Amino acid sequence: MIFLFSVVQYVEVFMIQYWVGIRRVVLAGVVFLATAMPISSQEAVRLAPGDTVTFSVIGASGLDRQTTVGADGTIYLPLAGKITASGLTVDDLRETVYTILKDRAYRASGPNGEDVWRELQPDEIFLDIFEFRPIYIGGDVYRPGAIPYRPGLTVRQALAVAGGVGRAVEDSSQQNLMSLSENRAIMVGRIDTQRIGLEQLRTDLQALNAASDANPHATPVQPLTGDSPSELETLAQRWLDARADLRRSRQSGSELVLNRMDSRLDVLEELESASHESLQFEEDDFERIQQLVERGVVPPSAETDARRGLLQSSIRTLETGGEVLQMRLEMARFEEDSKAERTNDRINLLEQISQRTAELRDMERQLQAINDQLAVLGAMPIGAPEVSVDIRIFRATADGVEGESATPGMMLLPGDVLEVTVSLPDGTSPAMR
């Protein structure tokens, strides 16, 4: 479904005026006209010719390689030889290499520098992407060309790297206007990112406070957005979910340790009780033997043996009592450390919230200053004629290169080509004037 995306928040708009045959392009409020691609935001990143991967083996620096997928879709790795990589995800390629090299022997240096033969294990092999094919952007943008790809790159971000929607002009005032409009688009994007990050920290702080006051296992993390979250909001929600999982894991671990300590304390207390009973028995026995010695029934050595047994019982009782006190002290210390950890987490979050709030206020002041300068140049979007921007994405598939309309929030893949076309109210393009 075709829809209009207003760039009063994100990008610039074009206003066309003529002065003695000189073209003047003034940015005002751009409206993106686009059609959503059904699957591009869901596609996995698959390797293709031009992508570079890095390979290494722990303890065998001589096997380190950076290799680029060739035109035939293959790469060459030490010990493994030629492998087809095109069409695979990095995880798929990693599994393929693990399977080929599993238990493969290679020569390595021993502790004394001698050559030794070792068998490769999967956890000793490292394979990851080093560099993807770039994104290419052209048409009505300030800086057309290649853009390095990174996972999660969206059309909006690619446009920002390319300087935003627009065309270079010769007049210095117009260049200043375009520069201000570009800065405004970047600043609006930074403010949005900062606000999402700030909300993310505040939500995490609320979850931390709730976990301290209630059962942490029943503390849900409230979602940041409604039915249609942006990419940044989705990433922020994933971060919050991971933080909640980590908090629950820590709490479960703490409870397990405390339960074990409590069980150990129960055993020690039972042992302490038994030691006291044994000590009482030894004291009674010692008094009985003393009486028998005084009456001449048993020799004096029996009193010495009884005294020795009483002393040993006393020592065992004292040692057991000491272990009980030590265990209680360790449990108290562990609980205090857990509370201190939560307090430190809370302090850290508060400091980050304070810092991000100050940065957000500064960004908002900068945005207001840019708006004031644009108003002086007469480029405020109020009353400006709208222009439309059509963004098309061209992507290589098994059936060839396919082109479709793109939305600003759409995620890109390596090798994608973006073509940006600006349409003026009369249906023409700035490039035609």
Tab-separated table of C-alpha atoms in Angstrom:
chain	number	residue	atom	x	y	z
A	1	MET	CA	0.000	0.000	0.000
A	2	ILE	CA	1.384	3.394	-1.011
A	3	PHE	CA	1.579	5.886	1.779
A	4	LEU	CA	3.054	9.304	2.528
A	5	PHE	CA	5.902	9.652	4.997
A	6	SER	CA	6.352	13.241	6.179
A	7	VAL	CA	9.915	14.381	6.670
A	8	VAL	CA	9.050	17.393	8.803
A	9	GLN	CA	10.715	15.211	11.500
A	10	TYR	CA	13.551	13.552	9.630
A	11	VAL	CA	14.665	15.099	6.345
A	12	GLU	CA	14.514	18.135	4.124
A	13	VAL	CA	12.055	19.422	1.606
A	14	PHE	CA	12.487	21.244	-1.660
A	15	MET	CA	11.149	24.702	-2.508
A	16	ILE	CA	11.824	25.910	-6.045
A	17	GLN	CA	12.249	29.562	-6.960
A	18	TYR	CA	13.681	31.223	-10.043
A	19	TRP	CA	15.839	34.398	-10.034
A	20	VAL	CA	16.996	35.654	-13.459
A	21	GLY	CA	17.392	32.169	-14.881
A	22	ILE	CA	19.379	30.917	-11.860
A	23	ARG	CA	18.039	27.749	-10.241
A	24	ARG	CA	17.516	27.909	-6.492
A	25	VAL	CA	16.585	24.774	-4.578
A	26	VAL	CA	15.463	25.421	-1.001
A	27	LEU	CA	14.831	22.555	1.349
A	28	ALA	CA	11.505	22.605	3.164
A	29	GLY	CA	9.324	19.512	4.161
A	30	VAL	CA	9.907	16.309	2.125
A	31	VAL	CA	7.220	13.701	1.742
A	32	PHE	CA	8.404	10.175	1.100
A	33	LEU	CA	6.201	8.282	-1.351
A	34	ALA	CA	6.978	4.611	-1.000
A	35	THR	CA	5.609	1.120	-1.129
A	36	ALA	CA	6.591	-1.469	1.487
A	37	MET	CA	8.612	-4.460	0.359
A	38	PRO	CA	7.061	-7.603	1.759
A	39	ILE	CA	10.130	-9.544	2.826
A	40	SER	CA	13.235	-7.342	2.774
A	41	SER	CA	13.122	-6.584	6.491
A	42	GLN	CA	12.947	-10.303	7.228
A	43	GLU	CA	15.659	-11.662	4.920
A	44	ALA	CA	18.803	-13.168	6.408
A	45	VAL	CA	22.152	-11.782	5.246
A	46	ARG	CA	23.678	-14.330	2.877
A	47	LEU	CA	27.187	-14.302	1.530
A	48	ALA	CA	27.857	-13.430	-2.098
A	49	PRO	CA	30.884	-12.581	-4.268
A	50	GLY	CA	32.682	-9.580	-2.790
A	51	ASP	CA	32.072	-10.405	0.892
A	52	THR	CA	35.175	-10.993	3.006
A	53	VAL	CA	35.408	-13.493	5.869
A	54	THR	CA	38.117	-13.966	8.475
A	55	PHE	CA	39.358	-17.389	9.607
A	56	SER	CA	41.691	-18.373	12.428
A	57	VAL	CA	42.556	-21.312	14.665
A	58	ILE	CA	43.452	-20.845	18.336
A	59	GLY	CA	47.123	-21.587	18.841
A	60	ALA	CA	47.922	-21.682	15.121
A	61	SER	CA	48.517	-18.134	13.922
A	62	GLY	CA	49.968	-19.454	10.676
A	63	LEU	CA	46.466	-20.503	9.633
A	64	ASP	CA	44.939	-17.014	9.987
A	65	ARG	CA	43.289	-15.829	6.775
A	66	GLN	CA	41.080	-13.111	5.371
A	67	THR	CA	39.503	-14.370	2.187
A	68	THR	CA	37.008	-12.818	-0.207
A	69	VAL	CA	34.181	-14.745	-1.838
A	70	GLY	CA	35.195	-15.054	-5.469
A	71	ALA	CA	33.118	-14.575	-8.579
A	72	ASP	CA	32.406	-18.326	-8.582
A	73	GLY	CA	30.977	-18.053	-5.043
A	74	THR	CA	33.797	-19.960	-3.325
A	75	ILE	CA	36.487	-19.207	-0.762
A	76	TYR	CA	39.750	-20.980	0.021
A	77	LEU	CA	40.612	-21.826	3.630
A	78	PRO	CA	43.695	-23.562	5.079
A	79	LEU	CA	43.165	-27.289	5.732
A	80	ALA	CA	39.641	-27.109	4.266
A	81	GLY	CA	40.506	-26.077	0.720
A	82	LYS	CA	37.878	-24.652	-1.630
A	83	ILE	CA	34.404	-24.192	-0.115
A	84	THR	CA	31.209	-22.845	-1.659
A	85	ALA	CA	30.161	-19.816	0.423
A	86	SER	CA	27.784	-17.923	-1.842
A	87	GLY	CA	24.166	-18.220	-0.730
A	88	LEU	CA	25.081	-19.274	2.820
A	89	THR	CA	24.639	-17.275	5.990
A	90	VAL	CA	27.711	-16.838	8.187
A	91	ASP	CA	26.279	-19.456	10.571
A	92	ASP	CA	25.764	-21.883	7.683
A	93	LEU	CA	29.334	-21.365	6.490
A	94	ARG	CA	30.646	-21.762	10.030
A	95	GLU	CA	28.832	-25.117	10.405
A	96	THR	CA	30.173	-26.269	7.031
A	97	VAL	CA	33.750	-25.437	8.023
A	98	TYR	CA	33.313	-27.099	11.435
A	99	THR	CA	32.074	-30.277	9.739
A	100	ILE	CA	34.979	-30.354	7.279
A	101	LEU	CA	37.690	-29.602	9.845
A	102	LYS	CA	36.320	-31.662	12.747
A	103	ASP	CA	39.123	-33.879	14.112
A	104	ARG	CA	41.401	-32.733	11.266
A	105	ALA	CA	45.067	-32.908	12.316
A	106	TYR	CA	47.422	-29.973	11.839
A	107	ARG	CA	50.976	-29.173	12.802
A	108	ALA	CA	51.474	-26.710	15.653
A	109	SER	CA	54.279	-25.600	17.959
A	110	GLY	CA	54.640	-27.412	21.276
A	111	PRO	CA	55.577	-25.892	24.664
A	112	ASN	CA	59.272	-26.103	23.842
A	113	GLY	CA	58.974	-24.997	20.248
A	114	GLU	CA	58.908	-28.505	18.816
A	115	ASP	CA	56.445	-29.505	16.102
A	116	VAL	CA	53.424	-31.416	17.382
A	117	TRP	CA	50.317	-32.708	15.642
A	118	ARG	CA	46.960	-31.722	17.074
A	119	GLU	CA	43.363	-32.500	16.181
A	120	LEU	CA	41.103	-29.540	15.495
A	121	GLN	CA	38.095	-29.036	17.738
A	122	PRO	CA	35.117	-26.785	16.842
A	123	ASP	CA	35.747	-24.454	19.783
A	124	GLU	CA	39.269	-23.776	18.465
A	125	ILE	CA	38.024	-22.528	15.080
A	126	PHE	CA	36.993	-18.904	14.594
A	127	LEU	CA	35.175	-17.818	11.426
A	128	ASP	CA	33.227	-14.603	11.019
A	129	ILE	CA	32.400	-11.891	8.530
A	130	PHE	CA	35.102	-9.275	8.074
A	131	GLU	CA	33.420	-7.003	5.549
A	132	PHE	CA	30.216	-7.164	3.537
A	133	ARG	CA	29.657	-5.752	0.065
A	134	PRO	CA	28.795	-2.034	0.253
A	135	ILE	CA	25.441	-0.384	-0.348
A	136	TYR	CA	25.242	1.893	-3.378
A	137	ILE	CA	23.068	5.012	-3.377
A	138	GLY	CA	22.470	7.413	-6.230
A	139	GLY	CA	20.038	9.937	-7.629
A	140	ASP	CA	18.839	12.994	-5.732
A	141	VAL	CA	21.170	12.780	-2.729
A	142	TYR	CA	24.004	15.053	-1.717
A	143	ARG	CA	26.770	12.434	-1.661
A	144	PRO	CA	25.999	9.509	-3.985
A	145	GLY	CA	28.326	6.507	-3.942
A	146	ALA	CA	29.193	3.415	-1.931
A	147	ILE	CA	28.279	3.080	1.760
A	148	PRO	CA	29.863	0.400	3.986
A	149	TYR	CA	27.251	-2.146	5.046
A	150	ARG	CA	26.585	-3.076	8.648
A	151	PRO	CA	23.848	-5.403	9.917
A	152	GLY	CA	20.619	-3.538	10.598
A	153	LEU	CA	21.361	-0.671	8.176
A	154	THR	CA	18.111	0.969	7.079
A	155	VAL	CA	17.178	3.138	4.109
A	156	ARG	CA	16.869	6.156	6.416
A	157	GLN	CA	20.367	5.614	7.796
A	158	ALA	CA	21.807	5.190	4.297
A	159	LEU	CA	20.185	8.479	3.277
A	160	ALA	CA	21.699	10.188	6.318
A	161	VAL	CA	25.188	8.898	5.409
A	162	ALA	CA	24.642	10.152	1.856
A	163	GLY	CA	23.876	13.633	3.231
A	164	GLY	CA	20.117	13.426	2.912
A	165	VAL	CA	17.813	14.055	-0.022
A	166	GLY	CA	18.850	16.981	-2.215
A	167	ARG	CA	21.149	18.158	-4.996
A	168	ALA	CA	24.241	20.318	-4.920
A	169	VAL	CA	23.728	23.966	-5.901
A	170	GLU	CA	26.160	26.722	-6.687
A	171	ASP	CA	24.815	29.661	-4.735
A	172	SER	CA	26.522	29.964	-1.324
A	173	SER	CA	23.302	30.831	0.505
A	174	GLN	CA	21.600	27.810	-0.959
A	175	GLN	CA	24.539	25.635	0.068
A	176	ASN	CA	24.240	27.036	3.564
A	177	LEU	CA	20.524	26.280	3.515
A	178	MET	CA	21.116	22.716	2.414
A	179	SER	CA	23.815	22.269	5.028
A	180	LEU	CA	21.436	23.485	7.719
A	181	SER	CA	18.690	21.182	6.450
A	182	GLU	CA	21.102	18.252	6.467
A	183	ASN	CA	22.201	19.110	10.005
A	184	ARG	CA	18.565	19.347	11.040
A	185	ALA	CA	17.787	15.883	9.674
A	186	ILE	CA	20.794	14.420	11.472
A	187	MET	CA	19.898	16.198	14.708
A	188	VAL	CA	16.277	14.995	14.569
A	189	GLY	CA	17.521	11.428	14.129
A	190	ARG	CA	19.941	11.808	17.051
A	191	ILE	CA	17.157	13.197	19.247
A	192	ASP	CA	14.893	10.258	18.395
A	193	THR	CA	17.687	7.821	19.198
A	194	GLN	CA	18.446	9.628	22.453
A	195	ARG	CA	14.790	9.596	23.520
A	196	ILE	CA	14.456	5.879	22.851
A	197	GLY	CA	17.665	5.212	24.787
A	198	LEU	CA	16.430	7.339	27.669
A	199	GLU	CA	13.089	5.527	27.773
A	200	GLN	CA	14.971	2.236	27.647
A	201	LEU	CA	17.030	3.163	30.730
A	202	ARG	CA	13.979	4.415	32.633
A	203	THR	CA	12.071	1.216	31.871
A	204	ASP	CA	15.025	-0.862	33.051
A	205	LEU	CA	15.211	1.169	36.254
A	206	GLN	CA	11.488	0.579	36.899
A	207	ALA	CA	12.006	-3.157	36.378
A	208	LEU	CA	14.991	-3.115	38.761
A	209	ASN	CA	12.985	-1.292	41.446
A	210	ALA	CA	10.061	-3.691	40.990
A	211	ALA	CA	12.405	-6.682	41.288
A	212	SER	CA	13.745	-5.296	44.567
A	213	ASP	CA	10.261	-4.786	46.050
A	214	ALA	CA	8.488	-7.902	44.757
A	215	ASN	CA	9.049	-11.341	43.343
A	216	PRO	CA	11.635	-10.819	40.541
A	217	HIS	CA	10.396	-13.875	38.672
A	218	ALA	CA	6.987	-12.229	38.188
A	219	THR	CA	8.286	-8.819	37.073
A	220	PRO	CA	7.448	-8.230	33.381
A	221	VAL	CA	9.294	-5.727	31.194
A	222	GLN	CA	6.783	-3.290	29.729
A	223	PRO	CA	7.104	-2.830	25.938
A	224	LEU	CA	8.397	0.504	24.689
A	225	THR	CA	6.045	0.797	21.723
A	226	GLY	CA	2.710	-0.233	20.332
A	227	ASP	CA	1.941	-2.447	17.375
A	228	SER	CA	4.505	-1.020	14.940
A	229	PRO	CA	7.847	-0.469	16.704
A	230	SER	CA	10.741	1.109	14.851
A	231	GLU	CA	14.060	-0.682	14.465
A	232	LEU	CA	15.672	1.252	17.328
A	233	GLU	CA	12.688	0.575	19.580
A	234	THR	CA	12.840	-3.126	18.725
A	235	LEU	CA	16.543	-3.248	19.604
A	236	ALA	CA	15.847	-1.358	22.837
A	237	GLN	CA	13.107	-3.851	23.738
A	238	ARG	CA	15.481	-6.738	23.095
A	239	TRP	CA	18.036	-5.099	25.383
A	240	LEU	CA	15.392	-4.741	28.107
A	241	ASP	CA	14.334	-8.371	27.703
A	242	ALA	CA	17.959	-9.481	27.960
A	243	ARG	CA	18.447	-7.363	31.082
A	244	ALA	CA	15.338	-8.923	32.627
A	245	ASP	CA	16.612	-12.411	31.792
A	246	LEU	CA	19.988	-11.572	33.325
A	247	ARG	CA	18.315	-10.214	36.449
A	248	ARG	CA	16.201	-13.358	36.816
A	249	SER	CA	19.263	-15.538	36.247
A	250	ARG	CA	21.221	-13.687	38.922
A	251	GLN	CA	18.325	-13.957	41.341
A	252	SER	CA	17.956	-17.676	40.688
A	253	GLY	CA	21.683	-18.156	41.210
A	254	SER	CA	21.586	-16.189	44.462
A	255	GLU	CA	18.628	-18.205	45.725
A	256	LEU	CA	20.425	-21.450	44.861
A	257	VAL	CA	23.556	-20.373	46.747
A	258	LEU	CA	21.513	-19.246	49.767
A	259	ASN	CA	19.564	-22.525	49.793
A	260	ARG	CA	22.803	-24.488	49.781
A	261	MET	CA	24.195	-22.327	52.577
A	262	ASP	CA	20.994	-22.803	54.552
A	263	SER	CA	21.172	-26.579	54.134
A	264	ARG	CA	24.800	-26.545	55.244
A	265	LEU	CA	23.828	-24.432	58.261
A	266	ASP	CA	21.121	-26.947	59.225
A	267	VAL	CA	23.706	-29.753	59.167
A	268	LEU	CA	26.165	-27.741	61.246
A	269	GLU	CA	23.502	-26.842	63.798
A	270	GLU	CA	22.549	-30.510	64.158
A	271	LEU	CA	26.223	-31.350	64.553
A	272	GLU	CA	26.586	-28.601	67.137
A	273	SER	CA	23.648	-30.007	69.096
A	274	ALA	CA	25.150	-33.490	68.982
A	275	SER	CA	28.514	-32.087	70.105
A	276	HIS	CA	26.899	-30.458	73.125
A	277	GLU	CA	25.225	-33.744	74.051
A	278	SER	CA	28.530	-35.571	73.661
A	279	LEU	CA	30.293	-32.964	75.794
A	280	GLN	CA	27.686	-33.328	78.528
A	281	PHE	CA	28.172	-37.091	78.459
A	282	GLU	CA	31.967	-36.688	78.727
A	283	GLU	CA	31.572	-34.306	81.688
A	284	ASP	CA	29.289	-36.753	83.521
A	285	ASP	CA	31.673	-39.625	82.765
A	286	PHE	CA	34.634	-37.610	84.023
A	287	GLU	CA	32.901	-36.876	87.356
A	288	ARG	CA	32.004	-40.573	87.732
A	289	ILE	CA	35.597	-41.698	87.084
A	290	GLN	CA	36.909	-39.085	89.542
A	291	GLN	CA	34.713	-40.620	92.255
A	292	LEU	CA	35.888	-44.115	91.355
A	293	VAL	CA	39.534	-42.997	91.558
A	294	GLU	CA	38.969	-41.422	94.989
A	295	ARG	CA	37.464	-44.716	96.169
A	296	GLY	CA	40.417	-46.651	94.737
A	297	VAL	CA	38.236	-48.656	92.373
A	298	VAL	CA	40.102	-47.584	89.198
A	299	PRO	CA	43.699	-46.422	88.770
A	300	PRO	CA	44.538	-42.655	88.448
A	301	SER	CA	45.338	-43.186	84.735
A	302	ALA	CA	41.606	-43.651	84.109
A	303	GLU	CA	41.037	-40.080	85.297
A	304	THR	CA	43.697	-38.847	82.887
A	305	ASP	CA	42.056	-40.673	79.976
A	306	ALA	CA	38.637	-39.295	80.922
A	307	ARG	CA	40.071	-35.757	81.135
A	308	ARG	CA	41.622	-36.182	77.685
A	309	GLY	CA	38.280	-37.335	76.210
A	310	LEU	CA	36.492	-34.394	77.850
A	311	LEU	CA	39.035	-31.986	76.371
A	312	GLN	CA	38.639	-33.440	72.866
A	313	SER	CA	34.837	-33.182	73.115
A	314	SER	CA	35.145	-29.561	74.216
A	315	ILE	CA	37.384	-28.795	71.234
A	316	ARG	CA	34.969	-30.451	68.781
A	317	THR	CA	32.055	-28.509	70.267
A	318	LEU	CA	33.931	-25.210	69.960
A	319	GLU	CA	34.985	-25.966	66.377
A	320	THR	CA	31.419	-26.850	65.354
A	321	GLY	CA	30.101	-23.690	66.994
A	322	GLY	CA	32.723	-21.682	65.094
A	323	GLU	CA	31.654	-23.231	61.796
A	324	VAL	CA	28.022	-22.365	62.536
A	325	LEU	CA	28.937	-18.741	63.230
A	326	GLN	CA	31.120	-18.611	60.111
A	327	MET	CA	28.307	-19.964	57.926
A	328	ARG	CA	25.838	-17.431	59.339
A	329	LEU	CA	28.372	-14.677	58.673
A	330	GLU	CA	28.883	-15.833	55.068
A	331	MET	CA	25.125	-15.915	54.447
A	332	ALA	CA	24.726	-12.401	55.829
A	333	ARG	CA	27.676	-11.183	53.759
A	334	PHE	CA	26.286	-12.813	50.598
A	335	GLU	CA	22.901	-11.155	51.093
A	336	GLU	CA	24.583	-7.790	51.674
A	337	ASP	CA	26.683	-8.228	48.523
A	338	SER	CA	23.524	-8.989	46.515
A	339	LYS	CA	21.850	-5.847	47.855
A	340	ALA	CA	24.977	-3.809	47.102
A	341	GLU	CA	25.016	-5.147	43.535
A	342	ARG	CA	21.406	-4.066	42.977
A	343	THR	CA	22.170	-0.672	44.523
A	344	ASN	CA	25.172	-0.211	42.221
A	345	ASP	CA	23.021	-1.157	39.214
A	346	ARG	CA	20.448	1.423	40.296
A	347	ILE	CA	23.127	4.121	40.756
A	348	ASN	CA	24.618	3.338	37.353
A	349	LEU	CA	21.226	3.585	35.652
A	350	LEU	CA	20.447	6.877	37.393
A	351	GLU	CA	23.794	8.312	36.285
A	352	GLN	CA	23.162	7.236	32.685
A	353	ILE	CA	19.639	8.686	32.782
A	354	SER	CA	20.982	11.983	34.120
A	355	GLN	CA	23.694	12.133	31.457
A	356	ARG	CA	21.347	11.228	28.598
A	357	THR	CA	18.762	13.753	29.794
A	358	ALA	CA	21.384	16.524	29.759
A	359	GLU	CA	22.532	15.440	26.282
A	360	LEU	CA	18.920	15.401	25.043
A	361	ARG	CA	18.313	18.934	26.320
A	362	ASP	CA	21.478	20.093	24.553
A	363	MET	CA	20.383	18.431	21.292
A	364	GLU	CA	16.954	20.053	21.525
A	365	ARG	CA	18.609	23.463	21.960
A	366	GLN	CA	20.784	22.794	18.906
A	367	LEU	CA	17.723	21.779	16.890
A	368	GLN	CA	15.950	24.983	17.912
A	369	ALA	CA	18.974	27.009	16.812
A	370	ILE	CA	18.936	25.266	13.421
A	371	ASN	CA	15.202	25.944	13.051
A	372	ASP	CA	15.814	29.616	13.876
A	373	GLN	CA	18.511	29.854	11.187
A	374	LEU	CA	16.252	28.144	8.645
A	375	ALA	CA	13.482	30.599	9.525
A	376	VAL	CA	15.844	33.514	8.859
A	377	LEU	CA	16.624	32.025	5.437
A	378	GLY	CA	12.910	31.598	4.754
A	379	ALA	CA	13.102	27.813	4.614
A	380	MET	CA	10.650	26.860	7.337
A	381	PRO	CA	8.282	24.169	6.098
A	382	ILE	CA	5.159	26.203	6.981
A	383	GLY	CA	3.447	27.134	3.700
A	384	ALA	CA	6.156	25.513	1.571
A	385	PRO	CA	5.061	23.474	-1.451
A	386	GLU	CA	5.440	19.763	-0.853
A	387	VAL	CA	7.686	17.661	-3.026
A	388	SER	CA	7.680	13.887	-3.232
A	389	VAL	CA	10.625	11.560	-2.909
A	390	ASP	CA	10.471	8.105	-4.442
A	391	ILE	CA	13.038	5.585	-3.221
A	392	ARG	CA	13.585	2.395	-5.156
A	393	ILE	CA	15.720	-0.506	-4.049
A	394	PHE	CA	17.407	-2.870	-6.513
A	395	ARG	CA	18.464	-6.237	-5.142
A	396	ALA	CA	20.121	-9.233	-6.784
A	397	THR	CA	18.085	-12.437	-6.470
A	398	ALA	CA	18.280	-15.900	-7.979
A	399	ASP	CA	16.057	-14.648	-10.813
A	400	GLY	CA	18.177	-11.564	-11.508
A	401	VAL	CA	18.008	-7.989	-10.249
A	402	GLU	CA	14.611	-6.923	-8.922
A	403	GLY	CA	13.498	-3.370	-8.170
A	404	GLU	CA	10.799	-2.305	-5.724
A	405	SER	CA	9.748	0.809	-3.832
A	406	ALA	CA	11.332	1.202	-0.395
A	407	THR	CA	10.298	2.769	2.899
A	408	PRO	CA	12.710	4.739	5.130
A	409	GLY	CA	12.577	2.101	7.885
A	410	MET	CA	13.327	-0.825	5.576
A	411	MET	CA	16.465	-2.799	6.378
A	412	LEU	CA	19.060	-3.184	3.632
A	413	LEU	CA	21.211	-6.122	2.563
A	414	PRO	CA	24.781	-6.107	1.209
A	415	GLY	CA	24.985	-5.088	-2.433
A	416	ASP	CA	21.634	-3.288	-2.471
A	417	VAL	CA	21.353	-0.280	-4.783
A	418	LEU	CA	19.163	2.680	-3.777
A	419	GLU	CA	17.898	5.146	-6.379
A	420	VAL	CA	16.358	8.364	-4.994
A	421	THR	CA	14.135	10.511	-7.215
A	422	VAL	CA	12.642	13.857	-6.159
A	423	SER	CA	9.412	14.989	-7.815
A	424	LEU	CA	8.326	18.633	-7.671
A	425	PRO	CA	4.660	19.704	-7.387
A	426	ASP	CA	4.469	20.063	-11.185
A	427	GLY	CA	5.698	16.484	-11.665
A	428	THR	CA	9.224	17.396	-12.771
A	429	SER	CA	12.552	16.605	-11.119
A	430	PRO	CA	15.140	19.153	-9.916
A	431	ALA	CA	17.590	17.425	-12.226
A	432	MET	CA	15.423	18.466	-15.192
A	433	ARG	CA	15.519	22.163	-14.340
